[in-house]
Coordinates of C-alpha atoms in Angstrom, one line a residue:
X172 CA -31.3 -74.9 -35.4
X173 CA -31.8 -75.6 -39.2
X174 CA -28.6 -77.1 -41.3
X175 CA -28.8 -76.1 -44.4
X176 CA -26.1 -77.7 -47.9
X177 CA -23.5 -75.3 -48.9
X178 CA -23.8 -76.3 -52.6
X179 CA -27.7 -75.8 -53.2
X180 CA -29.0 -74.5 -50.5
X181 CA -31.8 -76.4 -49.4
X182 CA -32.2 -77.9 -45.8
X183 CA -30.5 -80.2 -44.7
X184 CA -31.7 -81.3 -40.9
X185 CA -33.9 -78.7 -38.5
X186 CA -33.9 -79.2 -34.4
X187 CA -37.4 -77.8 -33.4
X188 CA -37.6 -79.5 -30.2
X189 CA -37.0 -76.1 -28.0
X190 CA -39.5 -74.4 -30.3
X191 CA -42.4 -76.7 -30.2
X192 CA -41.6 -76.9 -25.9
X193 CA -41.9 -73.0 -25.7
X194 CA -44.4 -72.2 -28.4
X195 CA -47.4 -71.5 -26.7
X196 CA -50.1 -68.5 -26.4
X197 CA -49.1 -66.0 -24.4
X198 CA -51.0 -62.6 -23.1
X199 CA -48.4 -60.1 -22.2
X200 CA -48.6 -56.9 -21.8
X201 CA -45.8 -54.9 -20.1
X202 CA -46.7 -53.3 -17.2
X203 CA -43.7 -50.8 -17.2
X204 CA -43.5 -48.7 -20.2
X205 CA -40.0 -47.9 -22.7
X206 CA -38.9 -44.9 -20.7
X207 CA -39.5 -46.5 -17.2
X208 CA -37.1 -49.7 -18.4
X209 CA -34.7 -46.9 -19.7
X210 CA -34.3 -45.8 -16.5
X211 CA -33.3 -49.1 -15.2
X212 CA -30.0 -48.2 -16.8
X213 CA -26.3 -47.3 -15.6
X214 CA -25.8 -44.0 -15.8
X215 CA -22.7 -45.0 -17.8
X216 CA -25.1 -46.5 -20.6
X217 CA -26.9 -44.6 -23.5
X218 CA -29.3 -46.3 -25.0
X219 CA -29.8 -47.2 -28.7
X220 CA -32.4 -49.4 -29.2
X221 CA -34.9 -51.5 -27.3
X222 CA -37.6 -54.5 -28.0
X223 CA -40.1 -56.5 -26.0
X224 CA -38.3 -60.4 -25.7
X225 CA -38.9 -63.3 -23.9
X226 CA -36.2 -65.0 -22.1
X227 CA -34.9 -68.0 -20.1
X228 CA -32.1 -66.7 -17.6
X229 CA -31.3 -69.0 -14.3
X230 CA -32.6 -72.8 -16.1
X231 CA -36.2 -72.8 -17.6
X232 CA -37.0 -69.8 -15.8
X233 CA -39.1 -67.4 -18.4
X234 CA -38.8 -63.6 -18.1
X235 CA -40.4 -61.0 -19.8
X236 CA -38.1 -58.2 -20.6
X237 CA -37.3 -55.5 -22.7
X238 CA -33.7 -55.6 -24.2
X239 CA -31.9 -52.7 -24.3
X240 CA -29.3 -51.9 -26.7
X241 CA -26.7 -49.6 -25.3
X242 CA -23.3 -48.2 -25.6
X243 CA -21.3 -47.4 -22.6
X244 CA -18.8 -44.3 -21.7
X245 CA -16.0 -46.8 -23.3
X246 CA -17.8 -47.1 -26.9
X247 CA -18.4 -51.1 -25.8
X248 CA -21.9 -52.6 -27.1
X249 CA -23.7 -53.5 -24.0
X250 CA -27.6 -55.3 -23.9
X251 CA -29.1 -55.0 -20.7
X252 CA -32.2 -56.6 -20.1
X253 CA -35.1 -55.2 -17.7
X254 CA -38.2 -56.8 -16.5
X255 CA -41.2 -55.5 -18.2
X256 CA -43.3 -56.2 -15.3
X257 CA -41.4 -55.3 -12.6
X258 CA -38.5 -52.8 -14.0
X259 CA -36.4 -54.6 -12.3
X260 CA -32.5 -55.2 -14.2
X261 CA -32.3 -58.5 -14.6
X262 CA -29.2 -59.3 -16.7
X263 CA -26.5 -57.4 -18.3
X264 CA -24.4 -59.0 -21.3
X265 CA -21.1 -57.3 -22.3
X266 CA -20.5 -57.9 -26.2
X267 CA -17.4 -56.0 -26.6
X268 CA -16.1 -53.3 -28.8
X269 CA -16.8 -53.0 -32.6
X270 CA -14.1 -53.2 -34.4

């Protein structure tokens, strides 16, 4: 989290403590491609966009995922997120309707 002054702009304060416990190398390569993760998907979900990420779900538990953009039947944003090793749907976060 950075703080930054409303007046000048300049920084203020900066909590790096999650990034320097998490920044390490890392070789990862999915072993399930765009289209498999796809899908993964409710039938009731179109996607719109998708990106490699990697995530903590349940604690400090690390996935691997791709997150999928989508927009369901209702015209609600929807990410669902599907494990780039395995395929498997891992989490689903509703983020609403756009208003």
């Amino acid at each position: 989290m950075v703080s930054v002054a409303l007046d000048d702009g300049k920084v203020c304060s900066m909590m790096a403590d999650k990034y320097l416990k998490n920044h390490k190398e890392r070789d990862l390569t999915p072993a399930v491609s765009p289209e498999d993760a796809a899908n993964a998907l409710p039938d009731s979900l179109e996607p719109v966009d998708s990106r490699l990420v990697l995530t903590h779900m349940a604690g400090t538990k690390e996935y691997f995922c791709y997150e999928i953009t989508c927009k369901s039947s209702e015209d609600e944003d929807v990410v669902v997120f599907v494990d780039a090793l395995t395929g498997e749907q891992k989490m689903i976060e509703f983020l609403g309707v756009r208003a």
